[in-house]
XYZ file of C-alpha atoms in Angstrom:
412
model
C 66.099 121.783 118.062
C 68.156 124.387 119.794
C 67.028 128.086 118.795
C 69.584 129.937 117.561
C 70.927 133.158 119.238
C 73.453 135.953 119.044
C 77.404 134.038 117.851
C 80.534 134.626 118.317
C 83.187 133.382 116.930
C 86.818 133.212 117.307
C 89.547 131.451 115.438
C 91.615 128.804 116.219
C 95.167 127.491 113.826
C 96.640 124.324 114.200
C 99.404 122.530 112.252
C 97.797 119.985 109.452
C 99.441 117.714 107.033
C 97.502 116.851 103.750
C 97.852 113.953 101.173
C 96.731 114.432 98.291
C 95.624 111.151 95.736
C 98.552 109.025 94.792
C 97.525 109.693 91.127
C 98.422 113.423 91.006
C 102.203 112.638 92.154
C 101.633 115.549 94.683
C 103.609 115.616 97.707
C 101.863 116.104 101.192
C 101.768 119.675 102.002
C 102.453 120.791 105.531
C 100.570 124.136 106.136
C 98.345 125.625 109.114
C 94.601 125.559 108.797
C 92.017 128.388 110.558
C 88.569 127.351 111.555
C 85.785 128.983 113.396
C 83.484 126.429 114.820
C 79.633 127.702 115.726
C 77.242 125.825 117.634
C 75.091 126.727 120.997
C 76.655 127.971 124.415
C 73.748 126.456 126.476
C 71.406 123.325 125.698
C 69.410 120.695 127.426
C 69.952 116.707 127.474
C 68.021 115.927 124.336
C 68.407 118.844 122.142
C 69.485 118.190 118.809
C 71.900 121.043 117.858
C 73.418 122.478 114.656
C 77.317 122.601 114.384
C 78.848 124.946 111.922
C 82.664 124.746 110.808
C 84.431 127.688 108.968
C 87.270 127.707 107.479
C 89.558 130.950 107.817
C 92.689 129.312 105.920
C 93.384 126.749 104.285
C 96.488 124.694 104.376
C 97.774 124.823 100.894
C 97.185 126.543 97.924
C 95.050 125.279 94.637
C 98.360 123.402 92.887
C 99.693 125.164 89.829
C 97.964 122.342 87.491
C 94.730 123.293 86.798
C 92.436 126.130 87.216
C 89.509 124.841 89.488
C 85.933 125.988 88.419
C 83.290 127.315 90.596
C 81.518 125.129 92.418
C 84.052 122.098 92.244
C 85.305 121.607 95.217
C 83.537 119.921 98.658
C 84.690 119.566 101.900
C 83.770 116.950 104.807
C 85.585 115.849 107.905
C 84.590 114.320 111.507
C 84.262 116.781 114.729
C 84.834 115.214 118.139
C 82.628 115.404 120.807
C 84.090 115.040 124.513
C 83.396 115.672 128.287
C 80.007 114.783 129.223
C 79.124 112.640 126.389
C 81.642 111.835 123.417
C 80.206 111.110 119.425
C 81.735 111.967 116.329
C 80.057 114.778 114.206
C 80.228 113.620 110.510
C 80.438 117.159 109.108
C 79.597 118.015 105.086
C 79.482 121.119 103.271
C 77.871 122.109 99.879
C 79.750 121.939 96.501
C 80.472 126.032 96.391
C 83.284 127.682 95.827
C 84.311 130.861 93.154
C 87.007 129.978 90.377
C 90.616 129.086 92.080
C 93.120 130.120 90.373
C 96.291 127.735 89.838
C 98.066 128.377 92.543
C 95.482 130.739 94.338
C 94.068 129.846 97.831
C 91.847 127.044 98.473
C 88.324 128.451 99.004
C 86.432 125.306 100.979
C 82.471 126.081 101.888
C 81.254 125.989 105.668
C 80.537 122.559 106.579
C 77.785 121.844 108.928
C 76.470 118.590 110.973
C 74.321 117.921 114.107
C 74.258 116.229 117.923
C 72.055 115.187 119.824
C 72.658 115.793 123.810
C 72.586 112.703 126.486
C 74.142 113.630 129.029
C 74.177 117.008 131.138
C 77.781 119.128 131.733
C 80.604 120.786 129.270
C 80.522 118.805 126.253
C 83.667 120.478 124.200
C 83.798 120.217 120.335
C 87.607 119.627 118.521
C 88.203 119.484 114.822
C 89.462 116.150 113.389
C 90.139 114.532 110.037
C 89.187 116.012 107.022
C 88.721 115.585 103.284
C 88.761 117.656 99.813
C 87.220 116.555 97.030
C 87.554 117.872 93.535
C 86.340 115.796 90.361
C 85.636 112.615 92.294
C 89.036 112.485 94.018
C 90.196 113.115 97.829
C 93.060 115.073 99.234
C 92.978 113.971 103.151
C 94.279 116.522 105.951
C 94.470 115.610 109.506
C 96.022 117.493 112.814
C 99.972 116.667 113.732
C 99.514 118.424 116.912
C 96.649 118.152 119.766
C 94.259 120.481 118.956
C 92.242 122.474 121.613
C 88.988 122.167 121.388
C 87.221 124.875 119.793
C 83.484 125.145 121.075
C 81.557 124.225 124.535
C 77.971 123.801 125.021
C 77.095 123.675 128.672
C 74.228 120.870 128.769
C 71.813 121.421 131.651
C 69.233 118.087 132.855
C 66.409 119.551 131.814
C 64.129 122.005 132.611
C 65.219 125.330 131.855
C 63.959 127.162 128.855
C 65.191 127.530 125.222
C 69.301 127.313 125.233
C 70.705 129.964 123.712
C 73.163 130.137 121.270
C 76.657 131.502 121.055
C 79.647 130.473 118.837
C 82.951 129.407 119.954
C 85.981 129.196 117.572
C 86.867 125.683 116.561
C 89.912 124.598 114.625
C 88.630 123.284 111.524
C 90.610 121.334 108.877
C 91.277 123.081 105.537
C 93.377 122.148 102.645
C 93.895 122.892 99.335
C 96.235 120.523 98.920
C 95.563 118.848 95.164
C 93.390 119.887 92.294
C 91.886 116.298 93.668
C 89.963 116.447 96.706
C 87.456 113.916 98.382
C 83.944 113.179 99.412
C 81.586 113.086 96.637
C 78.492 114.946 97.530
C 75.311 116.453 95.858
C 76.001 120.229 95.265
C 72.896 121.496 96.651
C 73.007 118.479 99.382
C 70.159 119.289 102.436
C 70.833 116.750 104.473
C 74.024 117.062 106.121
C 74.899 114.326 107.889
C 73.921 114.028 112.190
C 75.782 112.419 114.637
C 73.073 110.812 116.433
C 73.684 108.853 119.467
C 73.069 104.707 118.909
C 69.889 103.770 120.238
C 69.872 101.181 122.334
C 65.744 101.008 122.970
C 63.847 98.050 124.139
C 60.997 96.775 122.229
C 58.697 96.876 124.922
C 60.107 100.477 126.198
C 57.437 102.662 126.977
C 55.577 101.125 123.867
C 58.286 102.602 121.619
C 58.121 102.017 117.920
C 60.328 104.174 115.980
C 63.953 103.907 116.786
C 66.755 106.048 115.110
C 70.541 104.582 114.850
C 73.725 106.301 114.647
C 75.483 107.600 111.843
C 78.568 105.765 111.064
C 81.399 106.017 108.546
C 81.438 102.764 106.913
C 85.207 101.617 105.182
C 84.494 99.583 102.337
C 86.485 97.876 99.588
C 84.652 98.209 96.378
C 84.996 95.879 93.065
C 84.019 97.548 90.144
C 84.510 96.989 86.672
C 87.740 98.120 86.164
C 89.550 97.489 89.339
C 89.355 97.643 93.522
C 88.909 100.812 95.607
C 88.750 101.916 99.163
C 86.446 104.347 100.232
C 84.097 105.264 103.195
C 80.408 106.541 103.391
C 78.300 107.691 105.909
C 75.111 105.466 106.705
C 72.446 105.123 108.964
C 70.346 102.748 110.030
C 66.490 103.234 111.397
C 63.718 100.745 112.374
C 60.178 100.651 113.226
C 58.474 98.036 115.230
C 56.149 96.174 112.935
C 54.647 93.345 115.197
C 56.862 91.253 116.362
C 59.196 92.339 113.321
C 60.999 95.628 112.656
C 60.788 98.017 109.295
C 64.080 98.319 108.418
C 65.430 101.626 106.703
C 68.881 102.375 105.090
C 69.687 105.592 104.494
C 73.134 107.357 102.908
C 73.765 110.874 104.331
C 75.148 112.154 101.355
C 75.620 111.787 97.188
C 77.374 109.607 96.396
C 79.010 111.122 93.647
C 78.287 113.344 90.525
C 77.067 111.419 87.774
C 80.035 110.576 84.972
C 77.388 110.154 82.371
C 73.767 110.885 81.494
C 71.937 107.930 82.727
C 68.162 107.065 82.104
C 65.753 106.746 84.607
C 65.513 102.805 86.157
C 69.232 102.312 85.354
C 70.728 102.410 88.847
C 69.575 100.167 91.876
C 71.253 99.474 95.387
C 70.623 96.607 97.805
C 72.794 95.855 101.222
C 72.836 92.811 102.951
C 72.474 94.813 106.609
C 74.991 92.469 109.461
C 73.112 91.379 112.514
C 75.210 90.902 115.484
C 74.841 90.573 119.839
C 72.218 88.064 120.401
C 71.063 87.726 116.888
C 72.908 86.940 113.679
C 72.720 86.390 109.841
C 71.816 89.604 107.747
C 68.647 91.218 106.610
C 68.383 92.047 102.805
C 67.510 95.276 102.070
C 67.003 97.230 98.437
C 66.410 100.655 97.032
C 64.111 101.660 94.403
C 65.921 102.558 91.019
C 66.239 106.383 89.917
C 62.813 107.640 88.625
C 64.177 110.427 86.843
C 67.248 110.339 84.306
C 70.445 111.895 86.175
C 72.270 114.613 83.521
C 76.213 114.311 83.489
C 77.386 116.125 86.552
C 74.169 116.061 88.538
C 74.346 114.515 92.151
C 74.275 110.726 92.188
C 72.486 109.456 95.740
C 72.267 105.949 97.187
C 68.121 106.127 97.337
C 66.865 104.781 101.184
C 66.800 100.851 101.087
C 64.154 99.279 103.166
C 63.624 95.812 103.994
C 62.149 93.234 107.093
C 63.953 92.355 110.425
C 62.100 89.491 112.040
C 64.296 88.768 115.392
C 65.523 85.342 115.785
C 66.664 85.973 119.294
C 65.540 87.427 122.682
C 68.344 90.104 123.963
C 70.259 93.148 122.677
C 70.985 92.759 119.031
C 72.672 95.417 116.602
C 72.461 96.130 113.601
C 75.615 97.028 110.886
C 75.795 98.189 107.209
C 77.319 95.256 105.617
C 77.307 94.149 101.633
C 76.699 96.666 99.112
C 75.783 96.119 95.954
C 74.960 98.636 93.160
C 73.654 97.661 89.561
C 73.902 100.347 87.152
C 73.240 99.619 83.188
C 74.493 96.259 83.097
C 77.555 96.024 85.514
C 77.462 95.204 88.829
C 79.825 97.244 91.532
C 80.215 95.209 95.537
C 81.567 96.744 98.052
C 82.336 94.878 101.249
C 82.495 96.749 104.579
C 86.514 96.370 106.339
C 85.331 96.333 109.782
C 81.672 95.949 111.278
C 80.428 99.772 112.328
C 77.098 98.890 114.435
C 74.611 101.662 113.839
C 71.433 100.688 115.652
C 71.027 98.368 119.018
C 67.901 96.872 119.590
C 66.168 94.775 122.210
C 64.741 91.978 120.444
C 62.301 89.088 120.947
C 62.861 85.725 119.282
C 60.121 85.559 117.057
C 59.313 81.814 115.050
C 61.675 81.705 111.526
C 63.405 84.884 112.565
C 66.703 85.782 111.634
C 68.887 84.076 113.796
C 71.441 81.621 112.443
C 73.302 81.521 109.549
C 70.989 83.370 106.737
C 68.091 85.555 107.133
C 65.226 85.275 104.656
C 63.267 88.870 104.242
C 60.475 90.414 102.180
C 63.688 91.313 100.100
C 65.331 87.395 99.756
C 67.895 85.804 101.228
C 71.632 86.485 102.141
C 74.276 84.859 104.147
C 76.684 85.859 106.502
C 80.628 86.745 105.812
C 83.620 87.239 108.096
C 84.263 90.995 107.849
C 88.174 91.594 108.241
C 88.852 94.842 110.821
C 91.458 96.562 109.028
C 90.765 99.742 110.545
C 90.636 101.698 106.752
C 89.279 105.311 107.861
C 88.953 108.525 106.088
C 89.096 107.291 102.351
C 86.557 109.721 100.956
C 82.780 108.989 99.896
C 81.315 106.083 98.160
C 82.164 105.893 94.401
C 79.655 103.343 93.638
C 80.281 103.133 89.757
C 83.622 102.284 89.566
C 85.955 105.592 89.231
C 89.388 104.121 89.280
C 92.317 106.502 87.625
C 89.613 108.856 86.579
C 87.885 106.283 84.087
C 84.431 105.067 84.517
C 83.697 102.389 82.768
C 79.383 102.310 82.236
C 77.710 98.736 80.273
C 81.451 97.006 80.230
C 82.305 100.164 77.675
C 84.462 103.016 78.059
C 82.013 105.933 77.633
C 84.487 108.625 78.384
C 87.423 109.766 80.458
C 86.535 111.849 84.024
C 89.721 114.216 84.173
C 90.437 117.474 85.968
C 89.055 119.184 82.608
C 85.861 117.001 82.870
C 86.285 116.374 79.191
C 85.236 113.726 77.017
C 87.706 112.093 74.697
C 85.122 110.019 72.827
């Protein structure tokens, strides 16, 4: 990792339009956001670096509907990565924030991600889209002019020392457009998300076993119990070389959301049907062990890792994709199907006998088939709500347990 050094930062505006959630019968605002983005002024080709985004200003105000409480409101947006290597940073901060007044200026907490360096030369960082969320819902800003890049780390090939580290303003995305904001996340959540290049290793490379993917914001269309919604999460994919096989490992970078209701430990379990694509196909079923320890109203819900076997039914390059999604959760059932295919690992595979290829794969986990996935191009629609929060009801055991407004309150 790069060490960290003396940072200096300056500030950068840029023009931003937000939307808030159809629901609140908000308007988009219009406003100018002011970021400071942080991250080193010198690196090496395969230093992993931290990224830090400030915001300065948002670009609206806190509506004059409700007040918003501390620690309410969570930010997350994407930071571009060009010149000698391009990625996109998926960049998270915590759940922390003091008491906004109605009408009072939206307070949004430093988000942070990661990169890892390929390639040596300026590699310039530029703010992107961004989200709010407050009480499950998303407000979503983005740029409506270029914006200049905000940060360069000069990547060297390789053999100089430590790079040191010096902060460059970055135009990062604020808004405080609605009292309803966007991506779900755990309050105290550790593991912001990475952009990690896609590895593209061989199997026989060097006698690599352990191969990390990219992180990738997944669209999905989700069925719940009381209706359909669009959202995206961030997911990776990992493997390890088992054999002729591969140890597949699913992991969401992120909470998924808070909890709506106190749920009792074993009560909510995930499992993914993971896409294969390039020279292999089918899907390899993966699941997640089921919460251990009861989850309290308002604590962080999180997607647990879901692991599962890849046994290659082809020799050549074949990727990997978050597909399927299913999530059980006291009795109901919640699918969410993936809009367009977002490849997060590339491996180079040997046909092994009964492997995957074709048009179901049959793993340690069971078997799964194969669906067309439509590319509608659905971006930026906020983390995973995996229980069903549709008009601010959650519906738990086909029963209405309560209603998830602004005021968090419970009507029954």
């Amino acid at each position: 990792m790069a060490a960290a050094g003396p940072a200096q930062a300056a500030e950068v505006s840029y023009a931003t339009k937000c939307v808030p959630p159809a629901a609140s019968g908000l308007d988009p605002v219009n406003g100018t956001t002011k970021v400071e983005i942080t991250a080193p002024a010198t690196a090496k080709v395969g230093d992993e670096v931290d990224v830090v985004w400030k915001f300065t200003q948002a670009a609206s105000k806190n509506p004059d509907l409700i007040v918003l409480p501390a620690n309410s409101v969570q930010p997350s947006g994407v930071l571009k990565v060009a010149g000698a290597q391009t990625a996109d940073i998926a960049m998270v901060g915590p759940r922390e924030n003091p008491a906004i007044p109605k009408g009072g200026a939206m307070v949004l907490s430093d988000m942070k991600g990661k990169v890892k360096l390929t390639a040596a030369g300026d590699v310039t960082l530029t703010p992107d889209a961004y989200t709010i969320n407050v009480y499950e819902t998303d407000t979503k800003c983005a740029p409506t002019e270029t914006v200049q890049s905000s940060a360069t780390i000069k990547v060297t090939a390789g053999d100089t020392g430590s790079p040191s580290t010096s902060t460059s303003p970055t135009p990062t995305p604020t808004d405080s457009e609605s009292a309803t904001p966007t991506p779900t996340e755990s309050d105290d959540e550790s593991e912001s998300p990475s952009s990690t290049p896609s590895s593209t290793p061989s199997a026989t490379d060097s006698g690599q076993t352990d191969f990390t993917g990219k992180l990738v914001q997944v669209p999905y269309k989700c069925v719940t119990p009381i209706g359909d919604k669009d959202v995206t999460s961030p997911i990776q994919i990992n493997a390890t070389k088992n054999g002729g096989s591969y140890d597949i490992t699913v992991q969401f970078k992120g909470s998924v959301m808070n909890s709506p209701a106190d749920l009792p430990a074993d009560s909510v379990k995930p499992s993914m049907e993971v896409v294969l694509g390039g020279s292999d196909s089918g899907t390899v079923h993966v699941e997640g062990p089921a919460n251990t320890d009861p989850i309290t109203t308002g604590d962080a819900m999180t997607i647990s890792d879901m692991t599962g076997t890849y046994k290659p039914g082809a020799t050549g390059e074949s990727t990997l994709s978050p597909g399927v999604l299913t999530v059980s959760a006291l009795g109901t059932t919640t699918t969410c199907t993936p809009t367009t295919t977002m490849v997060s690992l590339t491996l180079d595979t040997e046909e092994q006998a009964s492997g995957a290829s074709g048009s179901s794969t049959t793993t340690s986990g069971g078997t799964s088939t194969t669906g067309g996935l439509a590319n509608t191009g659905a971006e930026n629609d906020g983390a995973l709500k995996a229980l069903g929060l549709v008009s601010g009801t959650v519906i738990l055991a086909g029963v209405a347990v309560f209603t998830f407004m602004p005021g968090r309150r419970r009507l029954r």
